[in-house]
XYZ file of N, CA, C and O in Angstrom:
748
model
N 0.833 -1.196 -0.002
C -0.002 -0.001 0.000
C 0.869 1.253 -0.006
O 1.828 1.341 0.758
N 0.502 2.192 -0.846
C 1.186 3.479 -0.844
C 0.697 4.299 0.338
O -0.454 4.210 0.739
N 1.590 5.104 0.877
C 1.237 5.988 1.986
C 0.931 7.380 1.463
O 1.494 7.815 0.452
N 0.088 8.080 2.187
C -0.141 9.505 1.931
C 0.692 10.250 2.952
O 0.547 10.052 4.167
N 1.590 11.099 2.443
C 2.574 11.776 3.280
C 2.396 13.287 3.170
O 2.460 13.848 2.084
N 2.179 13.933 4.321
C 2.159 15.386 4.380
C 3.578 15.848 4.653
O 4.220 15.371 5.584
N 4.078 16.733 3.827
C 5.423 17.277 3.998
C 5.293 18.794 3.963
O 5.059 19.369 2.910
N 5.420 19.417 5.144
C 5.189 20.860 5.237
C 6.222 21.515 6.139
O 6.713 20.905 7.083
N 6.509 22.767 5.844
C 7.365 23.583 6.697
C 6.481 24.388 7.631
O 5.388 24.830 7.257
N 6.971 24.585 8.856
C 6.200 25.290 9.866
C 7.172 26.070 10.747
O 8.323 25.667 10.924
N 6.696 27.181 11.266
C 7.503 27.943 12.228
C 7.434 27.231 13.575
O 6.563 26.385 13.802
N 8.331 27.600 14.477
C 8.334 26.984 15.802
C 7.011 27.215 16.523
O 6.572 26.364 17.301
N 6.318 28.321 16.210
C 5.033 28.581 16.847
C 3.846 28.074 16.035
O 2.703 28.433 16.298
N 4.100 27.203 15.055
C 3.030 26.456 14.406
C 2.405 27.022 13.154
O 1.388 26.523 12.701
N 2.998 28.037 12.550
C 2.425 28.638 11.348
C 3.117 28.109 10.096
O 4.343 27.969 10.067
N 2.332 27.831 9.040
C 2.948 27.442 7.766
C 3.122 28.654 6.858
O 3.898 28.624 5.912
N 2.396 29.720 7.138
C 2.617 30.976 6.444
C 2.300 32.111 7.404
O 1.469 31.979 8.301
N 3.008 33.199 7.193
C 2.784 34.378 8.012
C 1.680 35.230 7.440
O 0.990 34.834 6.492
N 1.502 36.449 7.975
C 0.470 37.356 7.478
C 0.626 37.595 5.963
O 1.737 37.698 5.445
N -0.501 37.634 5.293
C -0.485 37.879 3.851
C 0.104 36.749 3.033
O 0.511 36.949 1.895
N 0.172 35.545 3.611
C 0.722 34.402 2.896
C 2.238 34.371 2.851
O 2.826 33.610 2.088
N 2.897 35.186 3.664
C 4.362 35.277 3.650
C 5.017 33.968 4.059
O 4.724 33.407 5.115
N 5.924 33.480 3.206
C 6.752 32.323 3.546
C 8.239 32.679 3.403
O 9.095 31.805 3.339
N 8.523 33.961 3.389
C 9.898 34.417 3.264
C 10.792 33.989 4.418
O 12.017 34.047 4.306
N 10.199 33.562 5.502
C 10.955 33.104 6.670
C 11.409 31.642 6.531
O 12.183 31.155 7.338
N 10.919 30.923 5.514
C 11.373 29.549 5.276
C 12.870 29.563 5.008
O 13.352 30.396 4.229
N 13.603 28.671 5.640
C 15.058 28.654 5.529
C 15.505 27.443 4.696
O 16.141 26.523 5.219
N 15.146 27.458 3.420
C 15.481 26.351 2.539
C 16.811 26.653 1.855
O 16.888 27.459 0.943
N 17.867 26.004 2.337
C 19.180 26.132 1.708
C 19.427 24.908 0.830
O 18.536 24.061 0.658
N 20.618 24.808 0.251
C 20.892 23.689 -0.662
C 20.799 22.335 0.016
O 20.286 21.376 -0.561
N 21.271 22.220 1.258
C 21.196 20.942 1.977
C 19.744 20.496 2.153
O 19.385 19.349 1.870
N 18.900 21.402 2.616
C 17.497 21.055 2.855
C 16.777 20.786 1.542
O 16.005 19.825 1.440
N 17.053 21.605 0.529
C 16.391 21.383 -0.759
C 16.808 20.045 -1.358
O 15.972 19.325 -1.922
N 18.061 19.674 -1.228
C 18.503 18.369 -1.736
C 17.801 17.245 -0.987
O 17.403 16.236 -1.574
N 17.633 17.428 0.313
C 16.878 16.426 1.097
C 15.454 16.301 0.555
O 14.950 15.179 0.375
N 14.796 17.444 0.314
C 13.436 17.406 -0.258
C 13.443 16.601 -1.550
O 12.585 15.745 -1.772
N 14.398 16.875 -2.425
C 14.469 16.160 -3.697
C 14.640 14.662 -3.477
O 14.004 13.851 -4.153
N 15.514 14.301 -2.546
C 15.803 12.892 -2.297
C 14.583 12.131 -1.789
O 14.407 10.956 -2.134
N 13.735 12.779 -0.980
C 12.561 12.074 -0.470
C 11.367 12.163 -1.418
O 10.506 11.276 -1.414
N 11.318 13.188 -2.254
C 10.185 13.339 -3.167
C 10.386 12.565 -4.473
O 9.425 12.020 -5.024
N 11.608 12.485 -4.966
C 11.853 11.857 -6.275
C 11.273 10.445 -6.402
O 10.709 10.118 -7.447
N 11.369 9.583 -5.389
C 10.811 8.237 -5.551
C 9.294 8.146 -5.339
O 8.716 7.073 -5.474
N 8.662 9.258 -5.019
C 7.226 9.228 -4.771
C 6.462 8.981 -6.067
O 6.966 9.188 -7.160
N 5.203 8.588 -5.897
C 4.377 8.247 -7.042
C 3.508 9.368 -7.547
O 2.900 9.257 -8.608
N 3.420 10.475 -6.805
C 2.601 11.581 -7.268
C 2.395 12.639 -6.203
O 2.668 12.414 -5.023
N 1.912 13.788 -6.658
C 1.568 14.898 -5.781
C 0.042 14.997 -5.707
O -0.640 14.914 -6.727
N -0.470 15.203 -4.510
C -1.874 15.515 -4.283
C -1.888 16.918 -3.720
O -1.282 17.178 -2.683
N -2.558 17.834 -4.391
C -2.534 19.214 -3.899
C -3.854 19.902 -4.176
O -4.634 19.478 -5.025
N -4.066 20.976 -3.449
C -5.208 21.837 -3.696
C -4.886 22.816 -4.809
O -3.740 22.919 -5.269
N -5.892 23.538 -5.233
C -5.724 24.482 -6.344
C -4.676 25.538 -6.045
O -3.807 25.803 -6.872
N -4.742 26.145 -4.865
C -3.810 27.228 -4.547
C -2.366 26.713 -4.567
O -1.498 27.330 -5.191
N -2.117 25.597 -3.924
C -0.762 25.037 -3.916
C -0.290 24.701 -5.327
O 0.847 24.991 -5.700
N -1.176 24.086 -6.104
C -0.784 23.728 -7.471
C -0.467 24.974 -8.300
O 0.546 25.000 -9.015
N -1.297 26.001 -8.183
C -1.051 27.205 -8.974
C 0.235 27.900 -8.547
O 0.966 28.432 -9.400
N 0.542 27.892 -7.254
C 1.821 28.468 -6.798
C 2.998 27.698 -7.382
O 3.978 28.287 -7.845
N 2.916 26.383 -7.351
C 3.993 25.552 -7.892
C 4.109 25.733 -9.409
O 5.204 25.870 -9.948
N 2.967 25.735 -10.091
C 2.955 25.840 -11.547
C 3.430 27.203 -12.049
O 3.847 27.337 -13.199
N 3.410 28.203 -11.190
C 3.878 29.527 -11.584
C 5.394 29.615 -11.666
O 5.930 30.513 -12.320
N 6.104 28.672 -11.039
C 7.562 28.767 -11.006
C 8.275 27.509 -11.500
O 9.205 27.591 -12.311
N 7.869 26.339 -11.019
C 8.678 25.138 -11.215
C 8.750 24.585 -12.640
O 9.757 23.962 -12.995
N 7.774 24.787 -13.512
C 7.896 24.199 -14.847
C 9.133 24.655 -15.623
O 9.672 23.906 -16.437
N 9.601 25.869 -15.376
C 10.759 26.378 -16.120
C 11.909 26.787 -15.210
O 12.862 27.407 -15.673
N 11.839 26.439 -13.939
C 12.888 26.858 -12.988
C 14.264 26.329 -13.362
O 15.276 26.975 -13.070
N 14.325 25.188 -14.040
C 15.632 24.638 -14.412
C 16.290 25.414 -15.551
O 17.460 25.200 -15.858
N 15.572 26.354 -16.153
C 16.146 27.196 -17.196
C 16.692 28.506 -16.648
O 17.312 29.285 -17.375
N 16.449 28.763 -15.365
C 16.916 29.973 -14.708
C 18.408 29.820 -14.400
O 18.791 28.933 -13.638
N 19.272 30.667 -14.977
C 20.714 30.510 -14.748
C 21.123 30.741 -13.297
O 22.193 30.303 -12.876
N 20.281 31.386 -12.501
C 20.624 31.610 -11.098
C 20.113 30.498 -10.183
O 20.390 30.507 -8.987
N 19.380 29.521 -10.734
C 18.842 28.424 -9.926
C 19.980 27.521 -9.465
O 20.930 27.247 -10.202
N 19.854 27.045 -8.246
C 20.850 26.115 -7.701
C 20.669 24.731 -8.328
O 19.634 24.453 -8.950
N 21.626 23.875 -8.112
C 21.518 22.494 -8.593
C 20.270 21.801 -8.064
O 19.517 21.184 -8.840
N 20.004 21.867 -6.748
C 18.777 21.241 -6.237
C 17.503 21.855 -6.806
O 16.515 21.145 -7.022
N 17.501 23.153 -7.071
C 16.318 23.775 -7.672
C 16.094 23.252 -9.089
O 14.964 22.935 -9.466
N 17.161 23.156 -9.879
C 17.028 22.622 -11.238
C 16.537 21.168 -11.203
O 15.687 20.768 -11.992
N 17.076 20.398 -10.264
C 16.662 18.998 -10.132
C 15.181 18.915 -9.730
O 14.424 18.120 -10.281
N 14.747 19.747 -8.784
C 13.352 19.701 -8.357
C 12.417 20.104 -9.491
O 11.313 19.554 -9.617
N 12.823 21.049 -10.315
C 11.983 21.455 -11.452
C 11.663 20.244 -12.328
O 10.509 20.040 -12.722
N 12.644 19.413 -12.587
C 12.425 18.207 -13.403
C 11.531 17.213 -12.658
O 10.634 16.612 -13.251
N 11.771 17.039 -11.355
C 10.950 16.124 -10.562
C 9.500 16.585 -10.592
O 8.585 15.801 -10.885
N 9.269 17.866 -10.314
C 7.908 18.384 -10.239
C 7.199 18.275 -11.582
O 6.043 17.857 -11.659
N 7.885 18.644 -12.624
C 7.278 18.646 -13.960
C 6.836 17.240 -14.370
O 5.759 17.060 -14.939
N 7.670 16.239 -14.085
C 7.405 14.881 -14.548
C 6.467 14.082 -13.647
O 5.864 13.103 -14.089
N 6.342 14.467 -12.399
C 5.543 13.701 -11.431
C 4.048 13.841 -11.734
O 3.557 14.946 -11.950
N 3.304 12.724 -11.724
C 1.849 12.837 -11.861
C 1.270 13.624 -10.687
O 1.759 13.532 -9.559
N 0.221 14.394 -10.990
C -0.389 15.247 -9.971
C -1.905 15.110 -10.017
O -2.490 15.026 -11.088
N -2.502 15.126 -8.836
C -3.951 15.258 -8.718
C -4.189 16.581 -8.009
O -3.630 16.827 -6.937
N -4.977 17.434 -8.643
C -5.300 18.746 -8.092
C -6.772 18.728 -7.685
O -7.646 18.514 -8.521
N -7.015 18.913 -6.394
C -8.384 18.965 -5.880
C -8.878 20.394 -5.976
O -8.328 21.293 -5.353
N -9.916 20.579 -6.807
C -10.439 21.935 -7.019
C -11.880 21.871 -7.507
O -12.207 21.066 -8.381
N -12.686 22.732 -6.949
C -14.069 22.865 -7.416
C -14.184 23.896 -8.526
O -15.226 24.021 -9.156
N -13.104 24.671 -8.758
C -13.185 25.774 -9.729
C -12.353 25.569 -10.980
O -12.684 26.126 -12.021
N -11.268 24.813 -10.896
C -10.437 24.596 -12.080
C -11.115 23.616 -13.032
O -11.663 22.602 -12.600
N -11.054 23.915 -14.316
C -11.520 22.973 -15.321
C -10.380 22.126 -15.843
O -10.581 20.993 -16.292
N -9.170 22.687 -15.782
C -7.999 22.009 -16.344
C -6.754 22.462 -15.585
O -6.672 23.616 -15.156
N -5.816 21.567 -15.434
C -4.517 21.913 -14.847
C -3.430 21.299 -15.704
O -3.544 20.146 -16.135
N -2.395 22.054 -15.974
C -1.293 21.584 -16.806
C -0.251 20.848 -15.981
O -0.382 20.723 -14.769
N 0.763 20.398 -16.655
C 1.936 19.776 -16.056
C 1.613 18.426 -15.425
O 1.857 18.187 -14.259
N 1.062 17.541 -16.285
C 0.846 16.153 -15.872
C -0.133 16.076 -14.704
O 0.056 15.296 -13.777
N -1.166 16.930 -14.739
C -2.114 17.024 -13.634
C -3.522 16.649 -14.062
O -3.941 16.920 -15.183
N -4.233 16.039 -13.132
C -5.639 15.701 -13.308
C -6.418 16.461 -12.246
O -6.032 16.466 -11.071
N -7.512 17.096 -12.637
C -8.348 17.823 -11.690
C -9.436 16.887 -11.167
O -10.103 16.197 -11.932
N -9.571 16.868 -9.847
C -10.617 16.102 -9.169
C -11.417 17.090 -8.330
O -10.839 17.931 -7.637
N -12.722 17.027 -8.381
C -13.590 18.018 -7.728
C -13.618 17.909 -6.210
O -13.576 18.907 -5.515
N -13.741 16.715 -5.671
C -13.933 16.512 -4.237
C -13.007 15.404 -3.738
O -12.626 14.526 -4.504
N -12.726 15.411 -2.455
C -11.994 14.315 -1.834
C -12.999 13.196 -1.587
O -13.896 13.334 -0.762
N -12.867 12.123 -2.348
C -13.714 10.940 -2.215
C -12.878 9.885 -1.500
O -11.885 9.400 -2.049
N -13.259 9.530 -0.291
C -12.469 8.627 0.542
C -12.195 7.306 -0.172
O -11.059 6.814 -0.167
N -13.193 6.736 -0.793
C -12.996 5.445 -1.475
C -12.065 5.588 -2.673
O -11.242 4.714 -2.935
N -12.166 6.693 -3.393
C -11.270 6.933 -4.525
C -9.820 7.069 -4.029
O -8.902 6.525 -4.641
N -9.621 7.760 -2.913
C -8.275 7.917 -2.349
C -7.742 6.558 -1.906
O -6.577 6.230 -2.147
N -8.571 5.755 -1.273
C -8.124 4.415 -0.847
C -7.750 3.550 -2.042
O -6.788 2.783 -1.982
N -8.513 3.644 -3.141
C -8.144 2.899 -4.356
C -6.808 3.388 -4.899
O -5.982 2.603 -5.351
N -6.591 4.690 -4.839
C -5.338 5.282 -5.308
C -4.151 4.753 -4.496
O -3.102 4.443 -5.047
N -4.314 4.637 -3.188
C -3.213 4.139 -2.354
C -2.986 2.645 -2.555
O -1.909 2.154 -2.249
N -3.976 1.933 -3.078
C -3.815 0.502 -3.338
C -3.100 0.228 -4.659
O -2.666 -0.904 -4.909
N -2.960 1.238 -5.498
C -2.270 1.063 -6.777
C -0.770 0.920 -6.541
O -0.236 1.398 -5.540
N -0.068 0.288 -7.477
C 1.391 0.191 -7.332
C 2.048 1.553 -7.533
O 1.484 2.442 -8.159
N 3.237 1.687 -6.978
C 4.002 2.915 -7.157
C 4.435 3.491 -5.829
O 4.166 2.944 -4.759
N 5.088 4.624 -5.906
C 5.600 5.283 -4.722
C 4.517 5.963 -3.912
O 3.374 6.108 -4.351
N 4.894 6.387 -2.720
C 3.981 7.102 -1.829
C 3.493 8.385 -2.496
O 4.048 8.832 -3.503
N 2.462 8.992 -1.912
C 1.845 10.186 -2.474
C 2.086 11.376 -1.555
O 1.773 11.308 -0.361
N 2.646 12.448 -2.112
C 2.954 13.658 -1.342
C 1.729 14.556 -1.338
O 1.249 14.984 -2.391
N 1.226 14.841 -0.134
C 0.048 15.670 0.028
C 0.478 17.078 0.382
O 1.182 17.288 1.375
N 0.078 18.061 -0.418
C 0.480 19.441 -0.190
C -0.711 20.370 -0.065
O -1.738 20.172 -0.707
N -0.553 21.367 0.784
C -1.603 22.342 0.999
C -2.283 22.092 2.323
O -2.778 21.000 2.588
N -2.295 23.112 3.165
C -2.834 22.954 4.525
C -4.327 22.655 4.536
O -4.783 21.835 5.331
N -5.097 23.312 3.683
C -6.537 23.067 3.668
C -6.840 21.645 3.210
O -7.679 20.959 3.803
N -6.152 21.193 2.166
C -6.358 19.830 1.688
C -5.890 18.817 2.739
O -6.554 17.808 2.976
N -4.777 19.103 3.404
C -4.288 18.207 4.455
C -5.317 18.118 5.591
O -5.546 17.036 6.147
N -5.964 19.232 5.930
C -6.990 19.204 6.976
C -8.163 18.326 6.559
O -8.703 17.560 7.373
N -8.540 18.391 5.291
C -9.624 17.539 4.787
C -9.221 16.076 4.844
O -9.992 15.226 5.303
N -8.017 15.761 4.390
C -7.535 14.377 4.446
C -7.459 13.895 5.897
O -7.800 12.751 6.187
N -7.023 14.744 6.808
C -6.931 14.359 8.223
C -8.318 14.075 8.786
O -8.494 13.099 9.545
N -9.315 14.889 8.447
C -10.678 14.656 8.922
C -11.202 13.288 8.479
O -11.993 12.658 9.162
N -10.746 12.848 7.308
C -11.179 11.551 6.775
C -10.205 10.424 7.158
O -10.341 9.314 6.653
N -9.237 10.732 8.023
C -8.263 9.730 8.484
C -7.504 9.092 7.319
O -7.327 7.878 7.266
N -7.034 9.924 6.395
C -6.349 9.428 5.201
C -4.846 9.672 5.219
O -4.160 9.261 4.285
N -4.307 10.340 6.228
C -2.881 10.656 6.258
C -2.139 9.580 7.042
O -2.496 9.258 8.169
N -1.112 9.033 6.406
C -0.315 7.972 7.030
C 0.943 8.494 7.708
O 1.439 7.868 8.635
N 1.490 9.591 7.180
C 2.769 10.078 7.702
C 2.822 11.592 7.615
O 2.341 12.192 6.650
N 3.427 12.182 8.634
C 3.646 13.624 8.694
C 5.148 13.874 8.704
O 5.850 13.361 9.573
N 5.637 14.641 7.754
C 7.024 15.100 7.738
C 6.969 16.609 7.928
O 6.734 17.367 6.985
N 7.192 17.027 9.152
C 7.064 18.432 9.505
C 8.467 18.998 9.690
O 9.252 18.487 10.487
N 8.764 20.050 8.956
C 10.069 20.720 9.001
C 9.895 21.991 9.824
O 9.273 22.943 9.361
N 10.408 21.969 11.045
C 10.247 23.083 11.966
C 11.400 24.063 11.762
O 12.563 23.714 11.982
N 11.060 25.274 11.329
C 12.064 26.303 11.077
C 12.305 27.105 12.349
O 11.357 27.401 13.081
N 13.559 27.472 12.611
C 13.878 28.164 13.857
C 13.505 29.650 13.811
O 14.356 30.535 13.751
N 12.199 29.880 13.809
C 11.695 31.247 13.768
C 10.310 31.259 14.420
O 9.567 30.286 14.333
N 10.007 32.360 15.102
C 8.664 32.602 15.623
C 8.000 33.623 14.707
O 8.471 34.745 14.594
N 6.948 33.226 14.040
C 6.279 34.105 13.077
C 5.287 35.028 13.790
O 5.085 36.152 13.373
N 4.663 34.562 14.851
C 3.760 35.397 15.639
C 2.305 35.306 15.248
O 1.442 35.239 16.095
N 2.034 35.321 13.955
C 0.657 35.186 13.476
C 0.689 34.785 12.009
O 1.725 34.840 11.360
N -0.451 34.375 11.534
C -0.574 33.886 10.168
C -1.551 32.728 10.139
O -2.526 32.719 10.887
N -1.254 31.733 9.309
C -2.125 30.551 9.216
C -1.440 29.372 9.878
O -0.314 29.015 9.537
N -2.132 28.761 10.820
C -1.613 27.595 11.524
C -1.714 26.366 10.616
O -2.657 26.242 9.839
N -0.753 25.474 10.746
C -0.758 24.258 9.936
C -1.893 23.336 10.352
O -2.599 22.802 9.514
N -2.074 23.142 11.644
C -3.074 22.186 12.105
C -4.304 22.905 12.663
O -4.200 23.636 13.640
N -5.464 22.678 12.049
C -6.697 23.266 12.584
C -7.166 22.464 13.798
O -6.636 21.392 14.095
N -8.167 22.997 14.463
C -8.762 22.255 15.570
C -9.327 20.943 15.047
O -9.787 20.855 13.912
N -9.283 19.910 15.898
C -9.785 18.600 15.518
C -10.726 18.095 16.606
O -10.760 18.630 17.712
N -11.471 17.048 16.270
C -12.438 16.492 17.212
C -11.791 15.686 18.337
O -12.400 15.480 19.363
N -10.577 15.226 18.106
C -9.918 14.419 19.128
C -8.474 14.174 18.762
O -8.006 14.596 17.713
N -7.759 13.471 19.611
C -6.347 13.199 19.351
C -6.144 12.159 18.252
O -7.010 11.320 18.008
N -5.007 12.238 17.605
C -4.584 11.274 16.601
C -3.259 10.698 17.069
O -2.295 11.445 17.268
N -3.206 9.390 17.259
C -1.983 8.759 17.736
C -0.906 8.716 16.666
O -1.146 8.300 15.536
N 0.284 9.181 17.017
C 1.417 9.206 16.111
C 2.630 8.575 16.785
O 2.739 8.587 18.013
N 3.546 8.082 15.965
C 4.787 7.502 16.463
C 5.951 8.160 15.730
O 5.992 8.188 14.496
N 6.902 8.710 16.482
C 8.086 9.322 15.888
C 8.956 8.229 15.263
O 9.333 7.274 15.927
N 9.255 8.373 13.964
C 10.098 7.388 13.284
C 11.427 7.970 12.830
O 12.338 7.225 12.461
N 11.542 9.306 12.864
C 12.808 9.937 12.464
C 12.803 11.379 12.939
O 11.776 12.049 12.941
N 13.959 11.833 13.337
C 14.179 13.256 13.564
C 15.565 13.580 13.026
O 16.443 12.726 13.019
N 15.707 14.787 12.555
C 16.980 15.186 11.961
C 17.126 16.693 12.075
O 16.162 17.431 11.845
N 18.323 17.129 12.404
C 18.622 18.556 12.453
C 19.494 18.887 11.247
O 20.536 18.247 11.032
N 19.083 19.884 10.474
C 19.853 20.316 9.317
C 20.806 21.431 9.733
O 20.627 22.067 10.772
N 21.790 21.688 8.923
C 22.811 22.685 9.237
C 22.276 24.084 9.464
O 22.877 24.877 10.179
N 21.134 24.396 8.854
C 20.541 25.737 8.999
C 19.628 25.844 10.229
O 19.005 26.863 10.443
N 19.540 24.765 11.017
C 18.719 24.778 12.223
C 17.315 24.241 12.050
O 16.581 24.098 13.028
N 16.899 23.939 10.815
C 15.591 23.338 10.584
C 15.613 21.917 11.145
O 16.605 21.200 11.012
N 14.516 21.513 11.785
C 14.406 20.180 12.376
C 13.279 19.422 11.693
O 12.147 19.919 11.625
N 13.596 18.231 11.184
C 12.581 17.346 10.633
C 12.033 16.486 11.757
O 12.793 15.856 12.505
N 10.717 16.476 11.890
C 10.015 15.559 12.782
C 9.114 14.701 11.906
O 8.144 15.205 11.316
N 9.458 13.438 11.792
C 8.707 12.518 10.923
C 7.916 11.546 11.797
O 8.499 10.774 12.542
N 6.607 11.628 11.683
C 5.718 10.792 12.486
C 4.828 9.971 11.575
O 4.385 10.446 10.542
N 4.553 8.727 12.003
C 3.605 7.882 11.289
C 2.408 7.637 12.181
O 2.515 7.661 13.412
N 1.277 7.401 11.532
C 0.035 7.089 12.254
C 0.195 5.782 13.012
O 0.796 4.854 12.529
N -0.397 5.733 14.195
C -0.511 4.498 14.953
C -1.871 3.924 14.578
O -2.900 4.547 14.811
N -1.848 2.781 13.929
C -3.126 2.187 13.463
C -3.373 0.884 14.173
O -2.534 0.158 14.501
């Protein structure tokens, strides 16, 4: 079975973006970006919401042609472009870059998707992750805690009806001070 993996950056005080959608405080250097590439490249696809997909599609399809892009950025551009994507959106009619638009999160459809062969599925976008969490569809959380207090903005985890049991399977400190906390669901 393929796993659904949430991989998100968050401030120490729990925000994935600051006021006005600011993510300028993210501390993604070459070491961290290479790590992202190494864990994403073997995955079987991206699951994202419209906003996340449009943000990615605005930059990554041609990022490897930017002469100022780092090696990991050029590599990620190729990974992103070639990876199959499912974009959950009620408003998009079409999405480019190897993407299929799906209107709603259908629990049975997602379970069939995880039963297919291939690599794990990277789930992106806080709103979509909250929907998947409500339906108990997330198998693993890879949370990258950045050494900064943002103060306000959008929190990664919304209120929930109850606790979700998790087990720490990996932690890692990167040279820039970002800490990976990788947890899997206790089932």
